[in-house]
Structure formats: structure tokens, C-alpha cells
Amino acid sequence: MSLETLSENRSFGGTQGVYKHKSQATGTDMTFGLFLPEEAQHGRVPVLWYLSGLTCTHENAMTKAAAQEWCADAGIAIVFPDTSPRGDDVADDAAYDLGKGAGFYVNATQDPWKPHFRMWDYVVDELPALLTGNFAVDGDAMGIAGHSMGGHGALTIAMTHPDRYRSVSAFAPIANPTASDWGRKQLTAYLGADEAVWRAHDSTVLMTEKGYPGEVLIDQGAADQFLDLLRPEALAHAMMARRQPGQFRMQPGYDHSYFFVQTFIGDHVMWHAERLL
């Protein structure tokens, strides 16, 4: 699989790169960011996946989350995939919460989305194979995290494939999309009207039915302007009912922005590092 280097910059002793490749999953060119710590010059390192939220590309968290210094200190890589396929022939919608920038980390089965919107396969299968084949990352030592729509993706992917991800965390995840306007609209568009199909992409449902074999870390801003759409209480109740090991932290005064993510990114990186190293 051909890989094009768009940029590489020295960062905290390591390298922050941006790369482009032709994706078989989406049928489009896809761009991702990858930070490799200095340790990657001497052997394979664990890798943390960071899934971004609505309207984001690979670049938002890469430049705003301030994760590189923490990853350099821990000696782990971090990868920033895009949130959806891109291109002139890719279906889109005028709303910011559907189409480009809003792939929701599912494999679409409905027109006009199904030819390209296969972000689940891209994140879970294709991009990990590309990384391990081209960079010094350890595909057997992976953690996954995300923010908002990306938190939804991280939790659902980790609970579906706990054998692949040793650790999972989320910032303000869309926690109960089958019961929220941030979810019902997109799941209907991408997956159709059968709500039973949606359940595989709802972290509250998955927490109730199967949970996660390790600990889970979730941070939620108590002043988040999207609380009614995120429905964190549903996931918190499911965790308590299941007695799921981990932490669900309501952070007073914090909103949904990258300032919130920056504040707690160190906790999340070190949480993953402790479980990956």
C-alpha cells in the first residue's frame, strides 16, 4: 500500500508526521497524523489511537490536544485518523453533523453513504495494518481514546474488540446515541431504520450487555454545552449497574472544547501508558 509523506516535524525528541494513502476501505485518499517518540528509533513502541469528534480532520487534535509531550515522556506513539472519507465524489450533507467530518465510526449500509463511509473498517483493520507495516509501532500493544463522536467510537470499538485494545478512555463521549439527536439522525442515515442494528454502536448498550474487561476512564465537563445530546448519565448508570471497573469523572466548570481536552490529556496518556508498557 503506497504511503505519501506530507510533512514530518521534530517534536519533543520524536517526530510528528502527516501521511496520505489510498484506502481500500473508503475508496478514497485518507490522511492521518502519527507522532512517534524517540524510542521508536530503536524498536517498536505501543500506540494510542485518538479518535476526533464532529467537524474535525486528522489535524484538530494533533495541533490542539497537546498530547505529544506526554506521549514522548511515556515513550508511546499516538495516531490521529481522519473522521470521515474526503473527496469530490464523497457524499455530504449541508449539516455539520452528517457526512464529511461526521463518519461516526460505522460502516454505512445505506445510500448515498455506503460506497465510502466505512470508517469502522478503516480504523479497526486497515489503518492498523498500514501502521505496523510501515512504522515502528506495536500492533499488539494498542490503546484507544477519543473526544465526543470520537469518544463514542473509542468506547464502542474497544468493547467490541477487547482483545485488540489493552486500554480505553474517552472525553465527553456521545454516550447513548440510540436515544439522542446526536445519534438517531446519523445512525438512521448510515445504517437504516432498524434500531436493533444501531445497538452495536451505542456504548451504553454495549456497557450494559458486555462491558470491558479492563478499567475504563471517562472525563466529562460538567459545564459542557452539549450534555443533553451526549447523555453521560446513561453511560454512568450502566457502568454502575455492571460494576464496571474504572473512573467516570465529572469535571466542574469544563465545557466541550479542546481546552477541556488539553487539561486532562496527560491523565489519559499516562492511563494508557501504564496499561500498554
PDB file of C-alpha atoms in Angstrom:
ATOM      1  CA  MET A   1       0.000   0.000   0.000  1.00  0.00           C
ATOM      2  CA  SER A   2       1.574   3.272  -1.121  1.00  0.00           C
ATOM      3  CA  LEU A   3       2.194   5.874   1.546  1.00  0.00           C
ATOM      4  CA  GLU A   4       2.937   9.546   0.890  1.00  0.00           C
ATOM      5  CA  THR A   5       4.692  11.705   3.467  1.00  0.00           C
ATOM      6  CA  LEU A   6       3.049  15.147   3.617  1.00  0.00           C
ATOM      7  CA  SER A   7       5.147  16.517   6.476  1.00  0.00           C
ATOM      8  CA  GLU A   8       7.447  15.452   9.303  1.00  0.00           C
ATOM      9  CA  ASN A   9       8.437  17.743  12.161  1.00  0.00           C
ATOM     10  CA  ARG A  10      10.704  17.223  15.143  1.00  0.00           C
ATOM     11  CA  SER A  11       8.633  17.293  18.318  1.00  0.00           C
ATOM     12  CA  PHE A  12       9.734  16.576  21.920  1.00  0.00           C
ATOM     13  CA  GLY A  13      12.592  14.400  20.702  1.00  0.00           C
ATOM     14  CA  GLY A  14      10.316  12.426  18.395  1.00  0.00           C
ATOM     15  CA  THR A  15       8.613  13.049  15.054  1.00  0.00           C
ATOM     16  CA  GLN A  16       5.150  14.351  14.278  1.00  0.00           C
ATOM     17  CA  GLY A  17       4.279  13.192  10.791  1.00  0.00           C
ATOM     18  CA  VAL A  18       1.318  13.589   8.458  1.00  0.00           C
ATOM     19  CA  TYR A  19       0.765  10.924   5.814  1.00  0.00           C
ATOM     20  CA  LYS A  20      -1.641  10.162   2.977  1.00  0.00           C
ATOM     21  CA  HIS A  21      -2.586   6.857   1.389  1.00  0.00           C
ATOM     22  CA  LYS A  22      -5.209   5.281  -0.832  1.00  0.00           C
ATOM     23  CA  SER A  23      -7.735   3.498   1.359  1.00  0.00           C
ATOM     24  CA  GLN A  24      -9.346   0.280   0.224  1.00  0.00           C
ATOM     25  CA  ALA A  25     -11.948   0.590   2.984  1.00  0.00           C
ATOM     26  CA  THR A  26     -13.227   4.021   1.943  1.00  0.00           C
ATOM     27  CA  GLY A  27     -12.171   4.027  -1.706  1.00  0.00           C
ATOM     28  CA  THR A  28     -10.622   7.470  -1.188  1.00  0.00           C
ATOM     29  CA  ASP A  29      -7.343   9.084  -0.233  1.00  0.00           C
ATOM     30  CA  MET A  30      -7.078   9.252   3.554  1.00  0.00           C
ATOM     31  CA  THR A  31      -4.792  11.425   5.665  1.00  0.00           C
ATOM     32  CA  PHE A  32      -3.630  10.725   9.216  1.00  0.00           C
ATOM     33  CA  GLY A  33      -1.216  12.132  11.757  1.00  0.00           C
ATOM     34  CA  LEU A  34       1.268   9.977  13.682  1.00  0.00           C
ATOM     35  CA  PHE A  35       3.592  11.006  16.492  1.00  0.00           C
ATOM     36  CA  LEU A  36       6.499   8.658  17.128  1.00  0.00           C
ATOM     37  CA  PRO A  37       8.588   9.140  20.285  1.00  0.00           C
ATOM     38  CA  GLU A  38      12.366   8.904  20.262  1.00  0.00           C
ATOM     39  CA  GLU A  39      12.151   5.271  21.410  1.00  0.00           C
ATOM     40  CA  ALA A  40      10.702   4.324  18.014  1.00  0.00           C
ATOM     41  CA  GLN A  41      14.185   4.802  16.541  1.00  0.00           C
ATOM     42  CA  HIS A  42      15.303   1.715  18.462  1.00  0.00           C
ATOM     43  CA  GLY A  43      12.303  -0.619  18.275  1.00  0.00           C
ATOM     44  CA  ARG A  44       8.549  -0.899  18.205  1.00  0.00           C
ATOM     45  CA  VAL A  45       6.535   1.170  20.677  1.00  0.00           C
ATOM     46  CA  PRO A  46       2.956   0.933  21.963  1.00  0.00           C
ATOM     47  CA  VAL A  47       0.410   3.077  20.129  1.00  0.00           C
ATOM     48  CA  LEU A  48      -2.554   5.102  21.337  1.00  0.00           C
ATOM     49  CA  TRP A  49      -5.389   5.773  18.882  1.00  0.00           C
ATOM     50  CA  TYR A  50      -7.075   9.147  19.261  1.00  0.00           C
ATOM     51  CA  LEU A  51     -10.444   9.475  17.503  1.00  0.00           C
ATOM     52  CA  SER A  52     -11.684  13.027  16.991  1.00  0.00           C
ATOM     53  CA  GLY A  53     -15.194  14.475  17.032  1.00  0.00           C
ATOM     54  CA  LEU A  54     -17.672  16.111  14.705  1.00  0.00           C
ATOM     55  CA  THR A  55     -16.270  18.516  12.062  1.00  0.00           C
ATOM     56  CA  CYS A  56     -12.664  17.502  12.825  1.00  0.00           C
ATOM     57  CA  THR A  57      -9.976  16.205  10.493  1.00  0.00           C
ATOM     58  CA  HIS A  58      -6.743  14.450  11.466  1.00  0.00           C
ATOM     59  CA  GLU A  59      -5.309  17.880  12.281  1.00  0.00           C
ATOM     60  CA  ASN A  60      -7.519  19.199  15.098  1.00  0.00           C
ATOM     61  CA  ALA A  61      -6.372  17.000  17.958  1.00  0.00           C
ATOM     62  CA  MET A  62      -2.874  16.751  16.513  1.00  0.00           C
ATOM     63  CA  THR A  63      -2.421  20.514  16.933  1.00  0.00           C
ATOM     64  CA  LYS A  64      -4.811  21.299  19.829  1.00  0.00           C
ATOM     65  CA  ALA A  65      -4.833  18.381  22.272  1.00  0.00           C
ATOM     66  CA  ALA A  66      -1.201  18.871  23.415  1.00  0.00           C
ATOM     67  CA  ALA A  67      -0.648  15.117  23.565  1.00  0.00           C
ATOM     68  CA  GLN A  68       2.834  14.865  22.039  1.00  0.00           C
ATOM     69  CA  GLU A  69       4.830  15.908  25.100  1.00  0.00           C
ATOM     70  CA  TRP A  70       3.006  13.397  27.280  1.00  0.00           C
ATOM     71  CA  CYS A  71       3.466  10.638  24.705  1.00  0.00           C
ATOM     72  CA  ALA A  72       7.169  11.476  24.399  1.00  0.00           C
ATOM     73  CA  ASP A  73       7.578  11.237  28.176  1.00  0.00           C
ATOM     74  CA  ALA A  74       5.771   7.896  28.228  1.00  0.00           C
ATOM     75  CA  GLY A  75       7.525   6.513  25.148  1.00  0.00           C
ATOM     76  CA  ILE A  76       4.350   5.714  23.211  1.00  0.00           C
ATOM     77  CA  ALA A  77       3.111   6.670  19.759  1.00  0.00           C
ATOM     78  CA  ILE A  78      -0.214   8.384  19.092  1.00  0.00           C
ATOM     79  CA  VAL A  79      -2.161   8.291  15.831  1.00  0.00           C
ATOM     80  CA  PHE A  80      -4.787  10.804  14.710  1.00  0.00           C
ATOM     81  CA  PRO A  81      -7.026   9.363  11.958  1.00  0.00           C
ATOM     82  CA  ASP A  82      -9.455  11.491   9.975  1.00  0.00           C
ATOM     83  CA  THR A  83     -13.125  11.371  10.978  1.00  0.00           C
ATOM     84  CA  SER A  84     -14.591  10.571   7.551  1.00  0.00           C
ATOM     85  CA  PRO A  85     -13.705   9.992   3.908  1.00  0.00           C
ATOM     86  CA  ARG A  86     -12.972  13.057   1.769  1.00  0.00           C
ATOM     87  CA  GLY A  87     -13.179  13.860  -1.925  1.00  0.00           C
ATOM     88  CA  ASP A  88     -15.373  15.424  -4.589  1.00  0.00           C
ATOM     89  CA  ASP A  89     -17.251  12.179  -5.195  1.00  0.00           C
ATOM     90  CA  VAL A  90     -17.917  11.517  -1.496  1.00  0.00           C
ATOM     91  CA  ALA A  91     -21.499  12.092  -0.339  1.00  0.00           C
ATOM     92  CA  ASP A  92     -22.046  15.024   2.001  1.00  0.00           C
ATOM     93  CA  ASP A  93     -24.787  16.917   3.789  1.00  0.00           C
ATOM     94  CA  ALA A  94     -25.271  20.605   4.495  1.00  0.00           C
ATOM     95  CA  ALA A  95     -25.461  19.921   8.236  1.00  0.00           C
ATOM     96  CA  TYR A  96     -22.210  19.744  10.193  1.00  0.00           C
ATOM     97  CA  ASP A  97     -23.261  16.540  11.963  1.00  0.00           C
ATOM     98  CA  LEU A  98     -23.715  14.306   8.907  1.00  0.00           C
ATOM     99  CA  GLY A  99     -21.422  13.476   6.011  1.00  0.00           C
ATOM    100  CA  LYS A 100     -17.850  14.717   5.723  1.00  0.00           C
ATOM    101  CA  GLY A 101     -16.365  15.215   9.164  1.00  0.00           C
ATOM    102  CA  ALA A 102     -19.103  13.111  10.733  1.00  0.00           C
ATOM    103  CA  GLY A 103     -18.419   9.482   9.859  1.00  0.00           C
ATOM    104  CA  PHE A 104     -19.464   8.265  13.338  1.00  0.00           C
ATOM    105  CA  TYR A 105     -17.022   5.335  13.088  1.00  0.00           C
ATOM    106  CA  VAL A 106     -19.533   2.968  11.469  1.00  0.00           C
ATOM    107  CA  ASN A 107     -19.730   1.057   8.185  1.00  0.00           C
ATOM    108  CA  ALA A 108     -22.598   2.666   6.296  1.00  0.00           C
ATOM    109  CA  THR A 109     -25.067   0.308   4.627  1.00  0.00           C
ATOM    110  CA  GLN A 110     -27.391   2.942   3.128  1.00  0.00           C
ATOM    111  CA  ASP A 111     -27.157   5.125   0.039  1.00  0.00           C
ATOM    112  CA  PRO A 112     -25.602   7.565  -0.656  1.00  0.00           C
ATOM    113  CA  TRP A 113     -23.140   6.824   2.153  1.00  0.00           C
ATOM    114  CA  LYS A 114     -22.248   3.146   1.745  1.00  0.00           C
ATOM    115  CA  PRO A 115     -19.661   3.439  -1.076  1.00  0.00           C
ATOM    116  CA  HIS A 116     -17.210   5.416   1.076  1.00  0.00           C
ATOM    117  CA  PHE A 117     -18.337   5.729   4.706  1.00  0.00           C
ATOM    118  CA  ARG A 118     -16.668   2.630   6.127  1.00  0.00           C
ATOM    119  CA  MET A 119     -14.808   4.232   8.997  1.00  0.00           C
ATOM    120  CA  TRP A 120     -15.152   1.227  11.312  1.00  0.00           C
ATOM    121  CA  ASP A 121     -13.199  -0.993   8.913  1.00  0.00           C
ATOM    122  CA  TYR A 122     -10.724   1.794   8.275  1.00  0.00           C
ATOM    123  CA  VAL A 123      -9.907   2.430  11.943  1.00  0.00           C
ATOM    124  CA  VAL A 124     -10.152  -1.137  13.230  1.00  0.00           C
ATOM    125  CA  ASP A 125      -8.485  -3.057  10.404  1.00  0.00           C
ATOM    126  CA  GLU A 126      -6.934  -1.114   7.542  1.00  0.00           C
ATOM    127  CA  LEU A 127      -5.023   1.677   9.259  1.00  0.00           C
ATOM    128  CA  PRO A 128      -3.538  -0.553  11.998  1.00  0.00           C
ATOM    129  CA  ALA A 129      -2.175  -2.883   9.316  1.00  0.00           C
ATOM    130  CA  LEU A 130      -0.719   0.090   7.456  1.00  0.00           C
ATOM    131  CA  LEU A 131       0.945   1.457  10.597  1.00  0.00           C
ATOM    132  CA  THR A 132       2.519  -1.808  11.697  1.00  0.00           C
ATOM    133  CA  GLY A 133       3.751  -2.421   8.165  1.00  0.00           C
ATOM    134  CA  ASN A 134       5.400   0.979   7.762  1.00  0.00           C
ATOM    135  CA  PHE A 135       6.281   2.346  11.208  1.00  0.00           C
ATOM    136  CA  ALA A 136       7.858   1.122  14.438  1.00  0.00           C
ATOM    137  CA  VAL A 137       4.573   0.623  16.305  1.00  0.00           C
ATOM    138  CA  ASP A 138       3.487  -2.496  18.162  1.00  0.00           C
ATOM    139  CA  GLY A 139       0.130  -3.747  16.905  1.00  0.00           C
ATOM    140  CA  ASP A 140      -0.139  -5.981  19.974  1.00  0.00           C
ATOM    141  CA  ALA A 141       0.065  -3.029  22.372  1.00  0.00           C
ATOM    142  CA  MET A 142      -2.734  -0.651  21.400  1.00  0.00           C
ATOM    143  CA  GLY A 143      -4.999   1.638  23.402  1.00  0.00           C
ATOM    144  CA  ILE A 144      -7.835   3.778  22.109  1.00  0.00           C
ATOM    145  CA  ALA A 145      -9.264   7.142  23.189  1.00  0.00           C
ATOM    146  CA  GLY A 146     -11.461   9.827  21.687  1.00  0.00           C
ATOM    147  CA  HIS A 147     -13.446  13.013  22.147  1.00  0.00           C
ATOM    148  CA  SER A 148     -17.206  13.441  21.618  1.00  0.00           C
ATOM    149  CA  MET A 149     -18.064  11.476  18.450  1.00  0.00           C
ATOM    150  CA  GLY A 150     -14.568  10.026  18.789  1.00  0.00           C
ATOM    151  CA  GLY A 151     -15.260   9.024  22.376  1.00  0.00           C
ATOM    152  CA  HIS A 152     -18.288   7.152  21.088  1.00  0.00           C
ATOM    153  CA  GLY A 153     -16.061   5.447  18.529  1.00  0.00           C
ATOM    154  CA  ALA A 154     -13.338   4.580  21.040  1.00  0.00           C
ATOM    155  CA  LEU A 155     -15.728   3.012  23.540  1.00  0.00           C
ATOM    156  CA  THR A 156     -17.735   1.011  21.015  1.00  0.00           C
ATOM    157  CA  ILE A 157     -14.638  -0.243  19.209  1.00  0.00           C
ATOM    158  CA  ALA A 158     -12.889  -1.237  22.460  1.00  0.00           C
ATOM    159  CA  MET A 159     -15.905  -3.073  23.845  1.00  0.00           C
ATOM    160  CA  THR A 160     -16.412  -4.877  20.532  1.00  0.00           C
ATOM    161  CA  HIS A 161     -12.719  -5.818  20.179  1.00  0.00           C
ATOM    162  CA  PRO A 162     -11.320  -6.004  23.739  1.00  0.00           C
ATOM    163  CA  ASP A 163      -8.663  -8.443  22.518  1.00  0.00           C
ATOM    164  CA  ARG A 164      -7.153  -5.715  20.318  1.00  0.00           C
ATOM    165  CA  TYR A 165      -7.140  -2.798  22.772  1.00  0.00           C
ATOM    166  CA  ARG A 166      -5.477  -3.074  26.153  1.00  0.00           C
ATOM    167  CA  SER A 167      -6.874   0.264  27.317  1.00  0.00           C
ATOM    168  CA  VAL A 168      -9.711   2.675  26.568  1.00  0.00           C
ATOM    169  CA  SER A 169     -10.674   6.188  27.604  1.00  0.00           C
ATOM    170  CA  ALA A 170     -12.948   8.963  26.409  1.00  0.00           C
ATOM    171  CA  PHE A 171     -13.504  12.701  26.694  1.00  0.00           C
ATOM    172  CA  ALA A 172     -17.191  13.738  26.697  1.00  0.00           C
ATOM    173  CA  PRO A 173     -18.319  10.805  24.555  1.00  0.00           C
ATOM    174  CA  ILE A 174     -21.637  10.656  22.732  1.00  0.00           C
ATOM    175  CA  ALA A 175     -22.622   8.049  25.266  1.00  0.00           C
ATOM    176  CA  ASN A 176     -26.112   6.952  24.242  1.00  0.00           C
ATOM    177  CA  PRO A 177     -26.628   7.762  20.541  1.00  0.00           C
ATOM    178  CA  THR A 178     -29.655   5.496  20.086  1.00  0.00           C
ATOM    179  CA  ALA A 179     -31.527   7.825  22.433  1.00  0.00           C
ATOM    180  CA  SER A 180     -30.057  11.155  21.314  1.00  0.00           C
ATOM    181  CA  ASP A 181     -30.402  13.544  18.385  1.00  0.00           C
ATOM    182  CA  TRP A 182     -26.619  13.117  18.093  1.00  0.00           C
ATOM    183  CA  GLY A 183     -27.037   9.540  17.012  1.00  0.00           C
ATOM    184  CA  ARG A 184     -30.540   8.751  15.859  1.00  0.00           C
ATOM    185  CA  LYS A 185     -30.168  11.050  12.867  1.00  0.00           C
ATOM    186  CA  GLN A 186     -26.778   9.668  11.856  1.00  0.00           C
ATOM    187  CA  LEU A 187     -27.493   6.009  12.616  1.00  0.00           C
ATOM    188  CA  THR A 188     -30.681   6.199  10.555  1.00  0.00           C
ATOM    189  CA  ALA A 189     -28.821   7.784   7.653  1.00  0.00           C
ATOM    190  CA  TYR A 190     -25.849   5.424   7.725  1.00  0.00           C
ATOM    191  CA  LEU A 191     -27.398   2.157   8.956  1.00  0.00           C
ATOM    192  CA  GLY A 192     -31.109   2.399   8.147  1.00  0.00           C
ATOM    193  CA  ALA A 193     -34.262   2.472  10.238  1.00  0.00           C
ATOM    194  CA  ASP A 194     -33.817  -0.852  12.065  1.00  0.00           C
ATOM    195  CA  GLU A 195     -32.897   0.279  15.569  1.00  0.00           C
ATOM    196  CA  ALA A 196     -31.703  -3.192  16.506  1.00  0.00           C
ATOM    197  CA  VAL A 197     -28.747  -2.636  14.158  1.00  0.00           C
ATOM    198  CA  TRP A 198     -27.833   0.562  15.974  1.00  0.00           C
ATOM    199  CA  ARG A 199     -27.219  -1.189  19.285  1.00  0.00           C
ATOM    200  CA  ALA A 200     -23.736  -2.314  18.255  1.00  0.00           C
ATOM    201  CA  HIS A 201     -22.760   1.371  18.079  1.00  0.00           C
ATOM    202  CA  ASP A 202     -24.074   2.584  21.436  1.00  0.00           C
ATOM    203  CA  SER A 203     -21.589   2.491  24.327  1.00  0.00           C
ATOM    204  CA  THR A 204     -24.357   2.500  26.946  1.00  0.00           C
ATOM    205  CA  VAL A 205     -25.953  -0.561  25.343  1.00  0.00           C
ATOM    206  CA  LEU A 206     -22.581  -2.299  24.989  1.00  0.00           C
ATOM    207  CA  MET A 207     -21.670  -1.460  28.577  1.00  0.00           C
ATOM    208  CA  THR A 208     -24.944  -2.993  29.738  1.00  0.00           C
ATOM    209  CA  GLU A 209     -24.540  -6.118  27.612  1.00  0.00           C
ATOM    210  CA  LYS A 210     -20.810  -6.862  27.750  1.00  0.00           C
ATOM    211  CA  GLY A 211     -18.691  -4.152  29.384  1.00  0.00           C
ATOM    212  CA  TYR A 212     -14.925  -4.029  29.011  1.00  0.00           C
ATOM    213  CA  PRO A 213     -12.501  -6.497  30.649  1.00  0.00           C
ATOM    214  CA  GLY A 214     -10.156  -3.761  31.859  1.00  0.00           C
ATOM    215  CA  GLU A 215     -10.677  -0.402  33.508  1.00  0.00           C
ATOM    216  CA  VAL A 216     -12.392   2.468  31.684  1.00  0.00           C
ATOM    217  CA  LEU A 217     -11.546   6.170  32.116  1.00  0.00           C
ATOM    218  CA  ILE A 218     -14.092   8.830  31.132  1.00  0.00           C
ATOM    219  CA  ASP A 219     -13.876  12.584  31.693  1.00  0.00           C
ATOM    220  CA  GLN A 220     -16.935  14.761  31.164  1.00  0.00           C
ATOM    221  CA  GLY A 221     -17.142  18.512  31.591  1.00  0.00           C
ATOM    222  CA  ALA A 222     -19.974  19.460  33.934  1.00  0.00           C
ATOM    223  CA  ALA A 223     -20.442  22.756  32.043  1.00  0.00           C
ATOM    224  CA  ASP A 224     -20.500  21.030  28.630  1.00  0.00           C
ATOM    225  CA  GLN A 225     -22.963  22.842  26.383  1.00  0.00           C
ATOM    226  CA  PHE A 226     -23.956  19.538  24.755  1.00  0.00           C
ATOM    227  CA  LEU A 227     -24.800  17.488  27.847  1.00  0.00           C
ATOM    228  CA  ASP A 228     -28.354  16.742  26.706  1.00  0.00           C
ATOM    229  CA  LEU A 229     -27.030  15.352  23.424  1.00  0.00           C
ATOM    230  CA  LEU A 230     -24.150  13.400  24.989  1.00  0.00           C
ATOM    231  CA  ARG A 231     -26.285  11.718  27.718  1.00  0.00           C
ATOM    232  CA  PRO A 232     -23.358  10.900  30.044  1.00  0.00           C
ATOM    233  CA  GLU A 233     -25.733   9.884  32.822  1.00  0.00           C
ATOM    234  CA  ALA A 234     -26.922   6.885  30.775  1.00  0.00           C
ATOM    235  CA  LEU A 235     -23.403   5.505  30.472  1.00  0.00           C
ATOM    236  CA  ALA A 236     -22.560   6.296  34.097  1.00  0.00           C
ATOM    237  CA  HIS A 237     -25.645   4.393  35.258  1.00  0.00           C
ATOM    238  CA  ALA A 238     -24.751   1.448  33.003  1.00  0.00           C
ATOM    239  CA  MET A 239     -21.230   1.367  34.444  1.00  0.00           C
ATOM    240  CA  MET A 240     -22.554   1.401  37.975  1.00  0.00           C
ATOM    241  CA  ALA A 241     -25.155  -1.276  37.269  1.00  0.00           C
ATOM    242  CA  ARG A 242     -22.497  -3.503  35.762  1.00  0.00           C
ATOM    243  CA  ARG A 243     -19.946  -2.555  38.427  1.00  0.00           C
ATOM    244  CA  GLN A 244     -17.530  -1.802  35.619  1.00  0.00           C
ATOM    245  CA  PRO A 245     -14.000  -1.096  36.920  1.00  0.00           C
ATOM    246  CA  GLY A 246     -12.764   2.382  36.098  1.00  0.00           C
ATOM    247  CA  GLN A 247     -13.487   6.060  36.636  1.00  0.00           C
ATOM    248  CA  PHE A 248     -16.235   8.347  35.378  1.00  0.00           C
ATOM    249  CA  ARG A 249     -15.210  11.883  36.339  1.00  0.00           C
ATOM    250  CA  MET A 250     -17.477  14.928  36.092  1.00  0.00           C
ATOM    251  CA  GLN A 251     -15.129  17.900  35.869  1.00  0.00           C
ATOM    252  CA  PRO A 252     -16.712  21.081  37.298  1.00  0.00           C
ATOM    253  CA  GLY A 253     -16.633  24.168  35.081  1.00  0.00           C
ATOM    254  CA  TYR A 254     -15.277  22.467  31.952  1.00  0.00           C
ATOM    255  CA  ASP A 255     -17.044  22.651  28.590  1.00  0.00           C
ATOM    256  CA  HIS A 256     -16.746  20.628  25.367  1.00  0.00           C
ATOM    257  CA  SER A 257     -13.725  22.426  23.903  1.00  0.00           C
ATOM    258  CA  TYR A 258     -10.121  21.434  23.340  1.00  0.00           C
ATOM    259  CA  PHE A 259      -9.225  23.446  26.445  1.00  0.00           C
ATOM    260  CA  PHE A 260     -11.035  20.691  28.342  1.00  0.00           C
ATOM    261  CA  VAL A 261      -9.154  18.007  26.419  1.00  0.00           C
ATOM    262  CA  GLN A 262      -5.794  19.749  26.953  1.00  0.00           C
ATOM    263  CA  THR A 263      -6.397  19.910  30.691  1.00  0.00           C
ATOM    264  CA  PHE A 264      -6.847  16.182  31.127  1.00  0.00           C
ATOM    265  CA  ILE A 265      -4.907  14.719  28.192  1.00  0.00           C
ATOM    266  CA  GLY A 266      -1.935  13.993  30.439  1.00  0.00           C
ATOM    267  CA  ASP A 267      -4.078  11.862  32.725  1.00  0.00           C
ATOM    268  CA  HIS A 268      -5.347   9.904  29.737  1.00  0.00           C
ATOM    269  CA  VAL A 269      -1.963   9.367  28.097  1.00  0.00           C
ATOM    270  CA  MET A 270      -0.456   8.123  31.361  1.00  0.00           C
ATOM    271  CA  TRP A 271      -3.516   5.933  31.984  1.00  0.00           C
ATOM    272  CA  HIS A 272      -2.895   4.231  28.656  1.00  0.00           C
ATOM    273  CA  ALA A 273       0.872   4.104  29.097  1.00  0.00           C
ATOM    274  CA  GLU A 274       0.526   2.238  32.400  1.00  0.00           C
ATOM    275  CA  ARG A 275      -1.532  -0.429  30.647  1.00  0.00           C
ATOM    276  CA  LEU A 276       0.457  -0.615  27.406  1.00  0.00           C
ATOM    277  CA  LEU A 277       4.050  -0.600  28.545  1.00  0.00           C
TER     278      LEU A 277
END
